[in-house]
mmCIF file of C-alpha atoms in Angstrom:
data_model
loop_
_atom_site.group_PDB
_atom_site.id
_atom_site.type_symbol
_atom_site.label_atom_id
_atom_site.label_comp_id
_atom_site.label_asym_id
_atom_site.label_seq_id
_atom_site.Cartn_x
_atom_site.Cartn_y
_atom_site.Cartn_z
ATOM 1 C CA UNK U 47 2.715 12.878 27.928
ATOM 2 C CA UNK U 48 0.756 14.781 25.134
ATOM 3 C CA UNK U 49 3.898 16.753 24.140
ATOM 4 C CA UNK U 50 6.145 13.782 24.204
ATOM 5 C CA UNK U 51 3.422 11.606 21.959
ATOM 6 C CA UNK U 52 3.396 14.700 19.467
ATOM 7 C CA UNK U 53 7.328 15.287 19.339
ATOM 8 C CA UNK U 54 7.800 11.487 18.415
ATOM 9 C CA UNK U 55 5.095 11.347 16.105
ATOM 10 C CA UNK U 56 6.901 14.351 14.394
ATOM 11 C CA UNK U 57 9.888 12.312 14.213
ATOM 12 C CA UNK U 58 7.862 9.143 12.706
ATOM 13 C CA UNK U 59 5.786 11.282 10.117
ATOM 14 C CA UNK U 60 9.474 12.771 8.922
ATOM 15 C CA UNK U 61 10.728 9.019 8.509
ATOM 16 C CA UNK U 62 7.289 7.658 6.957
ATOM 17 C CA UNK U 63 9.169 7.588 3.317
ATOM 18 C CA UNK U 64 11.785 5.328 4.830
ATOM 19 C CA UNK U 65 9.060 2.849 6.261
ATOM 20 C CA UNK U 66 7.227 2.792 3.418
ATOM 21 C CA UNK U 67 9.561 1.685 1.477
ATOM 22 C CA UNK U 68 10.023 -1.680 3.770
ATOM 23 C CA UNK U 69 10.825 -4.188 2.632
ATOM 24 C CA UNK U 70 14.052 -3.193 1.225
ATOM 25 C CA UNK U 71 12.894 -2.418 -2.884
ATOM 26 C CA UNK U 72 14.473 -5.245 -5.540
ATOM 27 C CA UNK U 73 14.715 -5.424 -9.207
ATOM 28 C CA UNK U 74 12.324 -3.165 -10.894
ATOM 29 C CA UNK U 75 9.737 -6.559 -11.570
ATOM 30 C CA UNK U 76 9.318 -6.962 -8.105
ATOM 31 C CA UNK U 77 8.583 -3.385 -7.280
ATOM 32 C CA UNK U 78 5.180 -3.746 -7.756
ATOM 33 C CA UNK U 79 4.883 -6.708 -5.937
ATOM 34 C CA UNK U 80 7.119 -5.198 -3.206
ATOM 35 C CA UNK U 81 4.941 -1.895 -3.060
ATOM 36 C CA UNK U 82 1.834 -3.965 -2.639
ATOM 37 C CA UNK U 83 1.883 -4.031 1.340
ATOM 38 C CA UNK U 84 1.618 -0.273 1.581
ATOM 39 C CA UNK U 85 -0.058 0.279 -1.864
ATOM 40 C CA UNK U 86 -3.845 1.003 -1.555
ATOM 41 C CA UNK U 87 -6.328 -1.756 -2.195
ATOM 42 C CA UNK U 88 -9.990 -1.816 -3.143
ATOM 43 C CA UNK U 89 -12.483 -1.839 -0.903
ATOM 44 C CA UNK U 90 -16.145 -2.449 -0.497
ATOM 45 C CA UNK U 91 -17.884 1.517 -0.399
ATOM 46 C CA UNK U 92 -14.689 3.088 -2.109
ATOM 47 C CA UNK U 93 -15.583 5.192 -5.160
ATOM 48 C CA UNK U 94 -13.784 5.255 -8.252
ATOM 49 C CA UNK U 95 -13.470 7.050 -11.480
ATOM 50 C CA UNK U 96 -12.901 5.269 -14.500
ATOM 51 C CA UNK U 97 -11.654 6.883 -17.428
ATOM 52 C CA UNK U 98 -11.476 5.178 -21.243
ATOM 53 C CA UNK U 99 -9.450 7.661 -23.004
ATOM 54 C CA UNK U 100 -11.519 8.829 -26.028
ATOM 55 C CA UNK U 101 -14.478 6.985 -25.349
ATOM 56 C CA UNK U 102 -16.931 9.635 -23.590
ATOM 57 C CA UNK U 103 -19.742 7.145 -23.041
ATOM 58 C CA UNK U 104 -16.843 4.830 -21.084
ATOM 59 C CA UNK U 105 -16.195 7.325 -18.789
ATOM 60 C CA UNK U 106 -17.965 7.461 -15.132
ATOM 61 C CA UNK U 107 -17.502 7.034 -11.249
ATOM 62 C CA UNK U 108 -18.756 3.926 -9.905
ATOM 63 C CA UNK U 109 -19.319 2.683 -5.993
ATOM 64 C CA UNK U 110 -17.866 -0.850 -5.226
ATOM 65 C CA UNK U 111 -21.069 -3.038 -3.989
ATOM 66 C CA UNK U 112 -20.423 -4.707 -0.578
ATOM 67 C CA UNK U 113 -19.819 -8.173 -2.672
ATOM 68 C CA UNK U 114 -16.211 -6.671 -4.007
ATOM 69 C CA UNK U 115 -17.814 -5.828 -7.732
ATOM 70 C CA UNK U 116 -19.009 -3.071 -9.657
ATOM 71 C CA UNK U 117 -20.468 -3.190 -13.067
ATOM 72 C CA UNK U 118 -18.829 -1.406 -15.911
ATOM 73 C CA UNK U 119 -20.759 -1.115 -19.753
ATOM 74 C CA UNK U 120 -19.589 -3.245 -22.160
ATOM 75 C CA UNK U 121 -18.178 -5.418 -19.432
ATOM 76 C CA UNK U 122 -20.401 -6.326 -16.894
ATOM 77 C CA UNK U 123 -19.536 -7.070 -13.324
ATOM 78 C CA UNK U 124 -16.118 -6.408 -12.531
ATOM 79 C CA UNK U 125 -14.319 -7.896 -9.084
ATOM 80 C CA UNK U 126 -12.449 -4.955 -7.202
ATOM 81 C CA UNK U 127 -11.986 -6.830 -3.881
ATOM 82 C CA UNK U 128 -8.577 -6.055 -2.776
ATOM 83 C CA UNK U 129 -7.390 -5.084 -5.721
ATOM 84 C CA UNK U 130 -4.893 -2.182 -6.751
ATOM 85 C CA UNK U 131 -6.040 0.038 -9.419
ATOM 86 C CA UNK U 132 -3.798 -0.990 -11.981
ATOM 87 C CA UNK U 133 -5.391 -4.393 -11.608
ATOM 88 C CA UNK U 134 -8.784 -3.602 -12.048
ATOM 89 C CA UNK U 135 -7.637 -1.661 -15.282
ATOM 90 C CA UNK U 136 -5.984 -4.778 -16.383
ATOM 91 C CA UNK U 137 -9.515 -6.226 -15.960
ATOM 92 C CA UNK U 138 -11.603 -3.592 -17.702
ATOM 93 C CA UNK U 139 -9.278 -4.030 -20.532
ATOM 94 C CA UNK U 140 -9.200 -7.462 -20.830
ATOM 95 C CA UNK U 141 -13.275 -7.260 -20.867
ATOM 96 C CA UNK U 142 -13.400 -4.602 -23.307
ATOM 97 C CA UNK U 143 -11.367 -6.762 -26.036
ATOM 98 C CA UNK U 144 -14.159 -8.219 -27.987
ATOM 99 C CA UNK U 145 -15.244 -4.536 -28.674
ATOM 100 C CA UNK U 146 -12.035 -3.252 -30.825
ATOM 101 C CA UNK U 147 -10.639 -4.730 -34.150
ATOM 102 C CA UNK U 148 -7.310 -2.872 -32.186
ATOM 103 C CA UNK U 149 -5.801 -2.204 -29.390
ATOM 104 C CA UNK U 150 -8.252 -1.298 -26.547
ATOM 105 C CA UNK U 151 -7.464 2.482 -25.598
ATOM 106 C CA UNK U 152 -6.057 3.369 -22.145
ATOM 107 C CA UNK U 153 -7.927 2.334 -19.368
ATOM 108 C CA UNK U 154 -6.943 4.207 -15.762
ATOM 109 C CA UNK U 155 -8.542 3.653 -12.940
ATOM 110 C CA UNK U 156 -8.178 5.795 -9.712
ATOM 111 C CA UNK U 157 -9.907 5.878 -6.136
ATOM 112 C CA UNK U 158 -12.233 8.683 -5.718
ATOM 113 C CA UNK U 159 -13.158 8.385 -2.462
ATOM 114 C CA UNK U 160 -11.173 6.012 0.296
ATOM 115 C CA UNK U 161 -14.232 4.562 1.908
ATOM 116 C CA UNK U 162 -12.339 1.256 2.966
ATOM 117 C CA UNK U 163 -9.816 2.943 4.896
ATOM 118 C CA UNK U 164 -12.212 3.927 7.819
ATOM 119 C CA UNK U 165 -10.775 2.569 11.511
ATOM 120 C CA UNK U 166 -12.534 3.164 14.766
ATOM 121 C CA UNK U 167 -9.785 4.048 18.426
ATOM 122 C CA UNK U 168 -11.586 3.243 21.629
ATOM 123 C CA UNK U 169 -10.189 3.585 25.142
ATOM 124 C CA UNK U 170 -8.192 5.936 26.888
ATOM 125 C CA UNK U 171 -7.793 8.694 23.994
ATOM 126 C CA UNK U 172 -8.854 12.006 24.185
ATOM 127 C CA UNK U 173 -11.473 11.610 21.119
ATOM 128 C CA UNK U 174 -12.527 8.241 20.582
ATOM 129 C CA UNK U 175 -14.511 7.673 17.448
ATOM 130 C CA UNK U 176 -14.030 6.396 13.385
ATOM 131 C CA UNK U 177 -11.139 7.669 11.177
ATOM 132 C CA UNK U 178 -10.883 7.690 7.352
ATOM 133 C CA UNK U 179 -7.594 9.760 6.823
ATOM 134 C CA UNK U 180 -7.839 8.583 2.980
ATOM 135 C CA UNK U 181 -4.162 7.379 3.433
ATOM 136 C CA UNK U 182 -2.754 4.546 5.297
ATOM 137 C CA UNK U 183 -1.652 5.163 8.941
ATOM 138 C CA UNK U 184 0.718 3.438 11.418
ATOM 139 C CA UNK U 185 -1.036 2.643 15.118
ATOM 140 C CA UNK U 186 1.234 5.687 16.526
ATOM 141 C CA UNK U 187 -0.587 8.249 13.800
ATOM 142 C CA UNK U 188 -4.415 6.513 14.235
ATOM 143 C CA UNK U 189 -4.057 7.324 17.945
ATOM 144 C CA UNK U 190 -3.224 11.113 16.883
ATOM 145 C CA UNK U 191 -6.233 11.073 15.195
ATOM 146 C CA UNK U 192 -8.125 10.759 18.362
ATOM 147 C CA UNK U 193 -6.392 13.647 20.041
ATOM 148 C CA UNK U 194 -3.282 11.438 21.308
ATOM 149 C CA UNK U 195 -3.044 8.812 24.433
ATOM 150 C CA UNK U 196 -5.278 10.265 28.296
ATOM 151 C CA UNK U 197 -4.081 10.288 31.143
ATOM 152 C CA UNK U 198 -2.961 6.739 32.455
ATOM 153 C CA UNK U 199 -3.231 5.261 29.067
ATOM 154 C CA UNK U 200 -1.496 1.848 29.084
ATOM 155 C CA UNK U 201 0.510 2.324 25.965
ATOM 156 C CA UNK U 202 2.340 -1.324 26.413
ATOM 157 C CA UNK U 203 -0.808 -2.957 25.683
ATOM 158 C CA UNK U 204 -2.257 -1.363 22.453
ATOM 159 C CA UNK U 205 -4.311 -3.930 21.088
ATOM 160 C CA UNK U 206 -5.374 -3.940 17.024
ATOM 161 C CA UNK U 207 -8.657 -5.715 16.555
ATOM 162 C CA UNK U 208 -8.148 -7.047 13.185
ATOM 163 C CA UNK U 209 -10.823 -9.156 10.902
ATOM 164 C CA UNK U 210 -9.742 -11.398 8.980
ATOM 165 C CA UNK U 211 -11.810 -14.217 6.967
ATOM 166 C CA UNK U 212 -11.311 -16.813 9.615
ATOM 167 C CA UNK U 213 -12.274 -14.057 12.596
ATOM 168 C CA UNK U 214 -11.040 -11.567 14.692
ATOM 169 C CA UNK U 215 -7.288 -11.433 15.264
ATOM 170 C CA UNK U 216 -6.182 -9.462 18.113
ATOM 171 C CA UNK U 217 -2.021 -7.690 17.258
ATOM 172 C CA UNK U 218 -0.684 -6.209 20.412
ATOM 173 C CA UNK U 219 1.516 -3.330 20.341
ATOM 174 C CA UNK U 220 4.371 -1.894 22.680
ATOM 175 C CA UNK U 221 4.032 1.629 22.159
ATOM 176 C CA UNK U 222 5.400 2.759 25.257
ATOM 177 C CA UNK U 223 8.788 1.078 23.593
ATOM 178 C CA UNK U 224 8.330 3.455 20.846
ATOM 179 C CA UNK U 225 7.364 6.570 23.031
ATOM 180 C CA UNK U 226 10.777 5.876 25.133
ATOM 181 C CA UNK U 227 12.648 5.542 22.178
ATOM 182 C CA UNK U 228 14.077 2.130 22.936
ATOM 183 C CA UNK U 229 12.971 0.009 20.180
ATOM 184 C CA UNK U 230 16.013 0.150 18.116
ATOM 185 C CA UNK U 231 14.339 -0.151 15.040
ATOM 186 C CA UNK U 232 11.167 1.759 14.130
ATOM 187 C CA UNK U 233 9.204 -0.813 10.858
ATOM 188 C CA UNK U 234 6.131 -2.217 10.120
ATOM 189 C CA UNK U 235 6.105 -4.955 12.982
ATOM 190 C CA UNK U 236 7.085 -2.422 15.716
ATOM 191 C CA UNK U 237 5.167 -0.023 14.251
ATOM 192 C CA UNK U 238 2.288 -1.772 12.251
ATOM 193 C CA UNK U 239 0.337 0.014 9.760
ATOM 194 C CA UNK U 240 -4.149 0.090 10.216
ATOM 195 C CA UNK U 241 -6.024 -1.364 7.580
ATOM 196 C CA UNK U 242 -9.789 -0.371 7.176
ATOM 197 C CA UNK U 243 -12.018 -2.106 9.359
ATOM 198 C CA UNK U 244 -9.497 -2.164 11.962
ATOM 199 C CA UNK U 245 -10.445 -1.363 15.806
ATOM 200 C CA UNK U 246 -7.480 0.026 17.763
ATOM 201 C CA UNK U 247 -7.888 0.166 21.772
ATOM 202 C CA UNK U 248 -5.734 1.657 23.874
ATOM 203 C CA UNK U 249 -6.684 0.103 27.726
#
């Protein structure tokens, strides 16, 4: 069982750039928009550095507060919640306005540390426990994180605990499907990806 769970998720890490490019890309405008499912997104505890080119006293790393915001000089609270990056740049910039007679100078924004992707696997692994890989992971590469399926693992009944605003929502998952190699088609819904916060048990 071990070696056949690490030979297929060998095969899945090689095709990773073909899932994450699903759905199929569009026009150029819609890449963004398109990228957004797999793109990372701001998250309570994440650390970021924020960088306002030529403007020393502008530049710093800030925590995101549990509420979603962080406060930035000059513009006061800023909301991060489930934002990308480029967003929250948009955001600083658009606060920082009043301050030039010009243009505002280039605002970047980039995540520091990945606190919000942290997932917990429970259940018949071989090291149960929290993950934060600092990327996102399909359910197949979380359980490799804790040391791949034990012995009698029911790997057609992976559940995902998710939360979600309006509670818990539980995602089952075939894996043994995926370990036989007869789902036809290997994407996001055979294969979904973990999102921080997420609690993946394998019964």
């Amino acid at each position: 069982m071990t070696k056949l769970f690490c030979g297929i998720l060998l095969l899945l890490v090689q095709a990773a750039p073909a899932l994450a490019q699903q759905p199929a890309a569009a026009p150029r405008a819609a890449a963004a928009s398109a990228a957004a499912p797999n793109a990372y997104r701001i998250n309570p505890g994440d650390e970021l550095d924020v960088f306002v080119w030529g403007e020393e006293r502008l530049q710093r790393s800030v925590r995101v507060l549990p509420d979603g915001t962080f406060s930035f000089p000059l513009v006061g609270k800023v909301d991060a919640m489930n934002a990308l990056p480029g967003e929250i740049e948009a955001r600083i910039t658009k606060g920082l306005e009043s301050q030039y007679r010009t243009a505002v100078p280039q605002v970047t924004v980039s995540v520091k540390t990945s606190a919000g992707l942290q997932f917990s696997v429970l259940g018949k692994v071989r090291s149960p426990g929290s993950f934060n890989p600092g990327r996102y992971v399909n359910v197949l590469e979380a359980l490799s994180f804790a040391g791949g399926p034990a012995e009698f693992a029911q790997l057609g009944n992976v559940i995902i605990i998710r939360k979600t605003p309006t509670g818990a929502q539980a995602i089952r998952v075939r894996l043994s499907d995926v370990m036989k190699g007869s789902v036809a088609d290997v994407n996001n819904e055979t294969l979904p990806m973990v999102r921080g916060g997420d609690t993946v048990i394998v019964p």
